């Protein structure tokens, strides 16, 4: 991931909420937190699951997911070390001790050497929407290295609108706030067929999950391709 690709190397995600103890009253925090946890629970999250949260941010999801993993483990990866320091503050405020069942690590180019057990569920919300195709392929190849047999990776992205030229900015609306996605700059949009090609290159098969509930993004599911011989 490069600075030109997006600004998360320097930007602390959700930093405007860092010194608020009532984050649950903020829609951007609470609705996304509930949406993500509910999705994982519907998709088979167990107390013994090993979960990798890529681009995990300041523990918006981690603070409610870690308590669910009484016999499992949570790994949170992010590009920005200060965002993870913020995340540790959120975990303490949530009553999760520093020796809890989790590992947070900052890494560039999706270096996952800190992951020391097979991952059953990998997850990322609003990660591919900030990545170019080279970084998406890198991410998929890295995830494949740590995924357990039968494991799955879920990641959201902006679907390119089929009625608009892919090369043009495409307008979006999230809770009344308008913005555009782009083919060449952050935030990025992609046709599903392009990500399916990236998935195949990395050894995955990809399909879309329509029940995630994100107001502007679509959830993709990546499963390891079966080998027939």
PDB file of C-alpha atoms in Angstrom:
ATOM      1  CA  UNK A   1       0.000   0.000   0.000  1.00  0.00           C
ATOM      2  CA  UNK A   2       1.473   3.361  -0.983  1.00  0.00           C
ATOM      3  CA  UNK A   3       0.842   6.933   0.078  1.00  0.00           C
ATOM      4  CA  UNK A   4      -0.383   7.748  -3.422  1.00  0.00           C
ATOM      5  CA  UNK A   5      -2.901   4.921  -3.179  1.00  0.00           C
ATOM      6  CA  UNK A   6      -4.648   6.400  -0.100  1.00  0.00           C
ATOM      7  CA  UNK A   7      -3.796   8.430   2.988  1.00  0.00           C
ATOM      8  CA  UNK A   8      -4.219   5.821   5.718  1.00  0.00           C
ATOM      9  CA  UNK A   9      -0.480   5.600   6.356  1.00  0.00           C
ATOM     10  CA  UNK A  10      -0.745   9.052   7.960  1.00  0.00           C
ATOM     11  CA  UNK A  11      -4.458   9.243   8.723  1.00  0.00           C
ATOM     12  CA  UNK A  12      -5.740   7.738  11.996  1.00  0.00           C
ATOM     13  CA  UNK A  13      -9.039   6.140  11.050  1.00  0.00           C
ATOM     14  CA  UNK A  14     -12.029   7.488  13.020  1.00  0.00           C
ATOM     15  CA  UNK A  15      -9.622   9.733  14.898  1.00  0.00           C
ATOM     16  CA  UNK A  16     -12.357  12.315  15.486  1.00  0.00           C
ATOM     17  CA  UNK A  17     -13.933   9.844  17.924  1.00  0.00           C
ATOM     18  CA  UNK A  18     -10.750   9.030  19.831  1.00  0.00           C
ATOM     19  CA  UNK A  19     -11.460  11.066  22.928  1.00  0.00           C
ATOM     20  CA  UNK A  20     -15.173  10.339  23.093  1.00  0.00           C
ATOM     21  CA  UNK A  21     -16.393   7.741  25.564  1.00  0.00           C
ATOM     22  CA  UNK A  22     -19.870   7.674  24.041  1.00  0.00           C
ATOM     23  CA  UNK A  23     -18.821   6.329  20.628  1.00  0.00           C
ATOM     24  CA  UNK A  24     -21.813   4.007  20.677  1.00  0.00           C
ATOM     25  CA  UNK A  25     -23.975   7.082  20.063  1.00  0.00           C
ATOM     26  CA  UNK A  26     -22.159   7.805  16.814  1.00  0.00           C
ATOM     27  CA  UNK A  27     -23.872   6.183  13.831  1.00  0.00           C
ATOM     28  CA  UNK A  28     -20.643   5.584  11.941  1.00  0.00           C
ATOM     29  CA  UNK A  29     -19.346   3.601  14.897  1.00  0.00           C
ATOM     30  CA  UNK A  30     -22.412   1.803  16.224  1.00  0.00           C
ATOM     31  CA  UNK A  31     -24.201   0.788  13.031  1.00  0.00           C
ATOM     32  CA  UNK A  32     -21.078  -0.518  11.336  1.00  0.00           C
ATOM     33  CA  UNK A  33     -20.043  -2.357  14.494  1.00  0.00           C
ATOM     34  CA  UNK A  34     -23.404  -4.104  14.816  1.00  0.00           C
ATOM     35  CA  UNK A  35     -23.598  -4.837  11.085  1.00  0.00           C
ATOM     36  CA  UNK A  36     -20.174  -6.463  10.972  1.00  0.00           C
ATOM     37  CA  UNK A  37     -20.608  -8.573  14.108  1.00  0.00           C
ATOM     38  CA  UNK A  38     -24.072  -9.726  13.058  1.00  0.00           C
ATOM     39  CA  UNK A  39     -22.785 -10.752   9.632  1.00  0.00           C
ATOM     40  CA  UNK A  40     -19.972 -12.841  11.098  1.00  0.00           C
ATOM     41  CA  UNK A  41     -22.352 -14.501  13.544  1.00  0.00           C
ATOM     42  CA  UNK A  42     -24.679 -15.437  10.695  1.00  0.00           C
ATOM     43  CA  UNK A  43     -21.718 -16.819   8.785  1.00  0.00           C
ATOM     44  CA  UNK A  44     -20.669 -19.296  11.429  1.00  0.00           C
ATOM     45  CA  UNK A  45     -18.596 -17.379  13.971  1.00  0.00           C
ATOM     46  CA  UNK A  46     -17.917 -19.623  16.977  1.00  0.00           C
ATOM     47  CA  UNK A  47     -16.294 -19.106  20.352  1.00  0.00           C
ATOM     48  CA  UNK A  48     -13.345 -21.157  19.063  1.00  0.00           C
ATOM     49  CA  UNK A  49     -12.916 -19.278  15.766  1.00  0.00           C
ATOM     50  CA  UNK A  50      -9.611 -17.777  14.714  1.00  0.00           C
ATOM     51  CA  UNK A  51     -10.348 -14.452  13.021  1.00  0.00           C
ATOM     52  CA  UNK A  52      -8.113 -12.126  11.012  1.00  0.00           C
ATOM     53  CA  UNK A  53      -9.408  -8.553  10.683  1.00  0.00           C
ATOM     54  CA  UNK A  54      -7.494  -6.795   7.891  1.00  0.00           C
ATOM     55  CA  UNK A  55      -7.439  -3.013   8.031  1.00  0.00           C
ATOM     56  CA  UNK A  56      -8.934  -3.423  11.482  1.00  0.00           C
ATOM     57  CA  UNK A  57      -8.799   0.239  12.479  1.00  0.00           C
ATOM     58  CA  UNK A  58      -9.277   1.335  16.118  1.00  0.00           C
ATOM     59  CA  UNK A  59     -11.174  -1.777  17.266  1.00  0.00           C
ATOM     60  CA  UNK A  60     -14.664  -0.736  16.239  1.00  0.00           C
ATOM     61  CA  UNK A  61     -15.317  -4.398  15.430  1.00  0.00           C
ATOM     62  CA  UNK A  62     -12.584  -5.882  17.612  1.00  0.00           C
ATOM     63  CA  UNK A  63     -13.997  -4.462  20.841  1.00  0.00           C
ATOM     64  CA  UNK A  64     -17.198  -6.506  20.429  1.00  0.00           C
ATOM     65  CA  UNK A  65     -15.711  -9.465  18.568  1.00  0.00           C
ATOM     66  CA  UNK A  66     -12.893 -10.368  20.958  1.00  0.00           C
ATOM     67  CA  UNK A  67     -15.303 -11.123  23.862  1.00  0.00           C
ATOM     68  CA  UNK A  68     -17.091 -13.580  21.549  1.00  0.00           C
ATOM     69  CA  UNK A  69     -13.883 -15.597  21.078  1.00  0.00           C
ATOM     70  CA  UNK A  70     -13.632 -17.229  24.495  1.00  0.00           C
ATOM     71  CA  UNK A  71     -11.722 -20.195  23.037  1.00  0.00           C
ATOM     72  CA  UNK A  72     -10.488 -18.621  19.817  1.00  0.00           C
ATOM     73  CA  UNK A  73      -8.199 -15.780  18.789  1.00  0.00           C
ATOM     74  CA  UNK A  74      -8.495 -12.401  17.092  1.00  0.00           C
ATOM     75  CA  UNK A  75      -5.763 -10.942  14.892  1.00  0.00           C
ATOM     76  CA  UNK A  76      -6.065  -7.297  13.922  1.00  0.00           C
ATOM     77  CA  UNK A  77      -3.832  -5.898  11.165  1.00  0.00           C
ATOM     78  CA  UNK A  78      -3.594  -2.271  10.156  1.00  0.00           C
ATOM     79  CA  UNK A  79      -1.181  -0.130   8.186  1.00  0.00           C
ATOM     80  CA  UNK A  80      -1.074   2.624  10.803  1.00  0.00           C
ATOM     81  CA  UNK A  81       0.546   1.877  14.182  1.00  0.00           C
ATOM     82  CA  UNK A  82      -1.078   4.920  15.822  1.00  0.00           C
ATOM     83  CA  UNK A  83      -4.509   3.656  14.786  1.00  0.00           C
ATOM     84  CA  UNK A  84      -3.697   0.452  16.685  1.00  0.00           C
ATOM     85  CA  UNK A  85      -2.596   2.445  19.740  1.00  0.00           C
ATOM     86  CA  UNK A  86      -6.008   4.111  19.589  1.00  0.00           C
ATOM     87  CA  UNK A  87      -7.496   0.628  19.279  1.00  0.00           C
ATOM     88  CA  UNK A  88      -5.757  -0.507  22.464  1.00  0.00           C
ATOM     89  CA  UNK A  89      -7.359   2.456  24.247  1.00  0.00           C
ATOM     90  CA  UNK A  90     -10.759   1.356  22.964  1.00  0.00           C
ATOM     91  CA  UNK A  91     -10.161  -2.213  24.187  1.00  0.00           C
ATOM     92  CA  UNK A  92      -9.241  -1.029  27.697  1.00  0.00           C
ATOM     93  CA  UNK A  93     -12.382   1.109  27.769  1.00  0.00           C
ATOM     94  CA  UNK A  94     -14.379  -1.974  26.752  1.00  0.00           C
ATOM     95  CA  UNK A  95     -12.899  -3.941  29.656  1.00  0.00           C
ATOM     96  CA  UNK A  96     -10.663  -6.151  27.498  1.00  0.00           C
ATOM     97  CA  UNK A  97      -7.262  -6.653  29.183  1.00  0.00           C
ATOM     98  CA  UNK A  98      -3.959  -6.311  27.366  1.00  0.00           C
ATOM     99  CA  UNK A  99      -3.403 -10.060  27.783  1.00  0.00           C
ATOM    100  CA  UNK A 100      -6.753 -10.915  26.166  1.00  0.00           C
ATOM    101  CA  UNK A 101      -7.227 -13.335  23.316  1.00  0.00           C
ATOM    102  CA  UNK A 102      -5.991 -11.054  20.583  1.00  0.00           C
ATOM    103  CA  UNK A 103      -2.934  -9.867  18.672  1.00  0.00           C
ATOM    104  CA  UNK A 104      -2.712  -6.458  17.017  1.00  0.00           C
ATOM    105  CA  UNK A 105       0.057  -5.694  14.555  1.00  0.00           C
ATOM    106  CA  UNK A 106       0.967  -2.968  12.101  1.00  0.00           C
ATOM    107  CA  UNK A 107       2.277  -4.174   8.758  1.00  0.00           C
ATOM    108  CA  UNK A 108       2.849  -2.901   5.257  1.00  0.00           C
ATOM    109  CA  UNK A 109       2.128  -4.884   2.086  1.00  0.00           C
ATOM    110  CA  UNK A 110      -0.067  -7.199   4.187  1.00  0.00           C
ATOM    111  CA  UNK A 111       2.842  -8.899   5.911  1.00  0.00           C
ATOM    112  CA  UNK A 112       1.045 -11.453   8.087  1.00  0.00           C
ATOM    113  CA  UNK A 113       4.056 -13.023   9.814  1.00  0.00           C
ATOM    114  CA  UNK A 114       2.466 -12.172  13.196  1.00  0.00           C
ATOM    115  CA  UNK A 115      -0.325 -14.677  12.500  1.00  0.00           C
ATOM    116  CA  UNK A 116       0.798 -17.891  14.185  1.00  0.00           C
ATOM    117  CA  UNK A 117      -2.225 -20.143  13.772  1.00  0.00           C
ATOM    118  CA  UNK A 118      -4.486 -21.037  10.823  1.00  0.00           C
ATOM    119  CA  UNK A 119      -7.219 -18.486  10.142  1.00  0.00           C
ATOM    120  CA  UNK A 120     -10.779 -19.755   9.819  1.00  0.00           C
ATOM    121  CA  UNK A 121     -12.394 -16.384   9.087  1.00  0.00           C
ATOM    122  CA  UNK A 122     -10.621 -13.443   7.476  1.00  0.00           C
ATOM    123  CA  UNK A 123     -12.597 -10.228   7.228  1.00  0.00           C
ATOM    124  CA  UNK A 124     -12.209  -6.680   6.002  1.00  0.00           C
ATOM    125  CA  UNK A 125     -14.708  -3.858   5.816  1.00  0.00           C
ATOM    126  CA  UNK A 126     -14.003  -0.978   3.446  1.00  0.00           C
ATOM    127  CA  UNK A 127     -10.483  -2.142   2.636  1.00  0.00           C
ATOM    128  CA  UNK A 128     -10.618  -2.978  -1.070  1.00  0.00           C
ATOM    129  CA  UNK A 129     -12.447   0.317  -1.604  1.00  0.00           C
ATOM    130  CA  UNK A 130      -9.125   2.040  -0.783  1.00  0.00           C
ATOM    131  CA  UNK A 131      -6.775  -0.309  -2.677  1.00  0.00           C
ATOM    132  CA  UNK A 132      -5.591  -0.540  -6.248  1.00  0.00           C
ATOM    133  CA  UNK A 133      -5.588  -3.909  -8.007  1.00  0.00           C
ATOM    134  CA  UNK A 134      -1.949  -4.687  -7.251  1.00  0.00           C
ATOM    135  CA  UNK A 135      -2.585  -4.268  -3.536  1.00  0.00           C
ATOM    136  CA  UNK A 136      -5.780  -6.326  -3.698  1.00  0.00           C
ATOM    137  CA  UNK A 137      -3.889  -9.183  -5.340  1.00  0.00           C
ATOM    138  CA  UNK A 138      -1.127  -8.875  -2.735  1.00  0.00           C
ATOM    139  CA  UNK A 139      -3.728  -9.015   0.030  1.00  0.00           C
ATOM    140  CA  UNK A 140      -5.381 -12.114  -1.424  1.00  0.00           C
ATOM    141  CA  UNK A 141      -2.056 -13.915  -1.846  1.00  0.00           C
ATOM    142  CA  UNK A 142      -1.060 -13.097   1.742  1.00  0.00           C
ATOM    143  CA  UNK A 143      -4.409 -14.234   3.127  1.00  0.00           C
ATOM    144  CA  UNK A 144      -4.139 -17.497   1.237  1.00  0.00           C
ATOM    145  CA  UNK A 145      -0.871 -18.231   3.059  1.00  0.00           C
ATOM    146  CA  UNK A 146      -2.535 -18.146   6.504  1.00  0.00           C
ATOM    147  CA  UNK A 147      -6.036 -19.420   5.716  1.00  0.00           C
ATOM    148  CA  UNK A 148      -7.020 -22.774   7.211  1.00  0.00           C
ATOM    149  CA  UNK A 149      -8.423 -25.501   4.947  1.00  0.00           C
ATOM    150  CA  UNK A 150     -12.083 -24.602   4.550  1.00  0.00           C
ATOM    151  CA  UNK A 151     -11.398 -21.055   5.701  1.00  0.00           C
ATOM    152  CA  UNK A 152     -13.080 -18.060   4.096  1.00  0.00           C
ATOM    153  CA  UNK A 153     -12.255 -14.415   3.495  1.00  0.00           C
ATOM    154  CA  UNK A 154     -14.971 -11.749   3.388  1.00  0.00           C
ATOM    155  CA  UNK A 155     -14.190  -8.274   2.044  1.00  0.00           C
ATOM    156  CA  UNK A 156     -16.323  -5.367   0.877  1.00  0.00           C
ATOM    157  CA  UNK A 157     -15.828  -3.207  -2.202  1.00  0.00           C
ATOM    158  CA  UNK A 158     -17.607  -0.602  -4.295  1.00  0.00           C
ATOM    159  CA  UNK A 159     -19.306  -2.312  -7.239  1.00  0.00           C
ATOM    160  CA  UNK A 160     -18.913  -0.372 -10.468  1.00  0.00           C
ATOM    161  CA  UNK A 161     -22.375   0.671 -11.583  1.00  0.00           C
ATOM    162  CA  UNK A 162     -23.198  -1.245 -14.788  1.00  0.00           C
ATOM    163  CA  UNK A 163     -25.192   1.641 -16.271  1.00  0.00           C
ATOM    164  CA  UNK A 164     -22.266   4.065 -16.011  1.00  0.00           C
ATOM    165  CA  UNK A 165     -18.870   4.059 -17.776  1.00  0.00           C
ATOM    166  CA  UNK A 166     -16.238   2.480 -15.561  1.00  0.00           C
ATOM    167  CA  UNK A 167     -13.790   5.298 -16.363  1.00  0.00           C
ATOM    168  CA  UNK A 168     -16.115   8.004 -15.042  1.00  0.00           C
ATOM    169  CA  UNK A 169     -16.569   9.027 -11.378  1.00  0.00           C
ATOM    170  CA  UNK A 170     -19.633   7.273  -9.995  1.00  0.00           C
ATOM    171  CA  UNK A 171     -21.854   9.065  -7.458  1.00  0.00           C
ATOM    172  CA  UNK A 172     -22.739   7.371  -4.168  1.00  0.00           C
ATOM    173  CA  UNK A 173     -24.881   8.341  -1.224  1.00  0.00           C
ATOM    174  CA  UNK A 174     -24.303   7.185   2.352  1.00  0.00           C
ATOM    175  CA  UNK A 175     -26.864   8.366   4.857  1.00  0.00           C
ATOM    176  CA  UNK A 176     -27.475  11.514   2.806  1.00  0.00           C
ATOM    177  CA  UNK A 177     -23.794  12.297   2.306  1.00  0.00           C
ATOM    178  CA  UNK A 178     -22.772  12.292  -1.327  1.00  0.00           C
ATOM    179  CA  UNK A 179     -19.379  11.282  -2.713  1.00  0.00           C
ATOM    180  CA  UNK A 180     -17.903   9.661  -5.814  1.00  0.00           C
ATOM    181  CA  UNK A 181     -15.860   6.534  -6.426  1.00  0.00           C
ATOM    182  CA  UNK A 182     -13.221   6.306  -9.140  1.00  0.00           C
ATOM    183  CA  UNK A 183     -11.354   3.796 -11.327  1.00  0.00           C
ATOM    184  CA  UNK A 184      -7.943   5.339 -10.635  1.00  0.00           C
ATOM    185  CA  UNK A 185      -7.983   6.969  -7.186  1.00  0.00           C
ATOM    186  CA  UNK A 186      -9.300   6.457  -3.677  1.00  0.00           C
ATOM    187  CA  UNK A 187     -12.090   5.468  -3.203  1.00  0.00           C
ATOM    188  CA  UNK A 188     -11.986   2.863  -5.966  1.00  0.00           C
ATOM    189  CA  UNK A 189     -14.805   1.012  -7.708  1.00  0.00           C
ATOM    190  CA  UNK A 190     -14.487  -2.311  -9.525  1.00  0.00           C
ATOM    191  CA  UNK A 191     -16.648  -4.548 -11.685  1.00  0.00           C
ATOM    192  CA  UNK A 192     -17.162  -7.877  -9.881  1.00  0.00           C
ATOM    193  CA  UNK A 193     -15.643  -9.704 -12.863  1.00  0.00           C
ATOM    194  CA  UNK A 194     -12.348  -7.864 -12.342  1.00  0.00           C
ATOM    195  CA  UNK A 195     -12.139  -8.955  -8.694  1.00  0.00           C
ATOM    196  CA  UNK A 196     -13.135 -12.479  -9.698  1.00  0.00           C
ATOM    197  CA  UNK A 197     -10.154 -12.515 -12.036  1.00  0.00           C
ATOM    198  CA  UNK A 198      -7.897 -11.316  -9.213  1.00  0.00           C
ATOM    199  CA  UNK A 199      -9.350 -14.007  -6.969  1.00  0.00           C
ATOM    200  CA  UNK A 200      -8.649 -16.719  -9.526  1.00  0.00           C
ATOM    201  CA  UNK A 201      -5.079 -15.482  -9.927  1.00  0.00           C
ATOM    202  CA  UNK A 202      -4.608 -15.847  -6.157  1.00  0.00           C
ATOM    203  CA  UNK A 203      -6.197 -19.303  -6.016  1.00  0.00           C
ATOM    204  CA  UNK A 204      -9.653 -18.283  -4.817  1.00  0.00           C
ATOM    205  CA  UNK A 205     -13.165 -18.423  -6.181  1.00  0.00           C
ATOM    206  CA  UNK A 206     -15.260 -15.356  -5.433  1.00  0.00           C
ATOM    207  CA  UNK A 207     -18.977 -14.771  -5.114  1.00  0.00           C
ATOM    208  CA  UNK A 208     -21.120 -11.958  -3.712  1.00  0.00           C
ATOM    209  CA  UNK A 209     -22.983 -11.973  -0.401  1.00  0.00           C
ATOM    210  CA  UNK A 210     -26.134  -9.880  -0.580  1.00  0.00           C
ATOM    211  CA  UNK A 211     -27.013  -9.904   3.130  1.00  0.00           C
ATOM    212  CA  UNK A 212     -24.211  -7.788   4.615  1.00  0.00           C
ATOM    213  CA  UNK A 213     -26.256  -4.604   4.830  1.00  0.00           C
ATOM    214  CA  UNK A 214     -23.629  -1.956   4.081  1.00  0.00           C
ATOM    215  CA  UNK A 215     -25.277   1.221   2.724  1.00  0.00           C
ATOM    216  CA  UNK A 216     -22.894   1.592  -0.232  1.00  0.00           C
ATOM    217  CA  UNK A 217     -20.579  -1.417  -0.480  1.00  0.00           C
ATOM    218  CA  UNK A 218     -21.020  -5.074  -1.413  1.00  0.00           C
ATOM    219  CA  UNK A 219     -19.521  -8.048   0.392  1.00  0.00           C
ATOM    220  CA  UNK A 220     -17.404 -10.514  -1.572  1.00  0.00           C
ATOM    221  CA  UNK A 221     -16.656 -14.026  -0.328  1.00  0.00           C
ATOM    222  CA  UNK A 222     -13.349 -15.665  -1.233  1.00  0.00           C
ATOM    223  CA  UNK A 223     -12.953 -19.413  -0.843  1.00  0.00           C
ATOM    224  CA  UNK A 224      -9.974 -21.534  -1.823  1.00  0.00           C
ATOM    225  CA  UNK A 225     -10.387 -23.150  -5.201  1.00  0.00           C
ATOM    226  CA  UNK A 226     -10.758 -26.916  -5.181  1.00  0.00           C
ATOM    227  CA  UNK A 227      -8.094 -28.908  -6.934  1.00  0.00           C
ATOM    228  CA  UNK A 228      -9.202 -31.809  -9.061  1.00  0.00           C
ATOM    229  CA  UNK A 229      -6.670 -34.528  -9.867  1.00  0.00           C
TER     230      UNK A 229
END
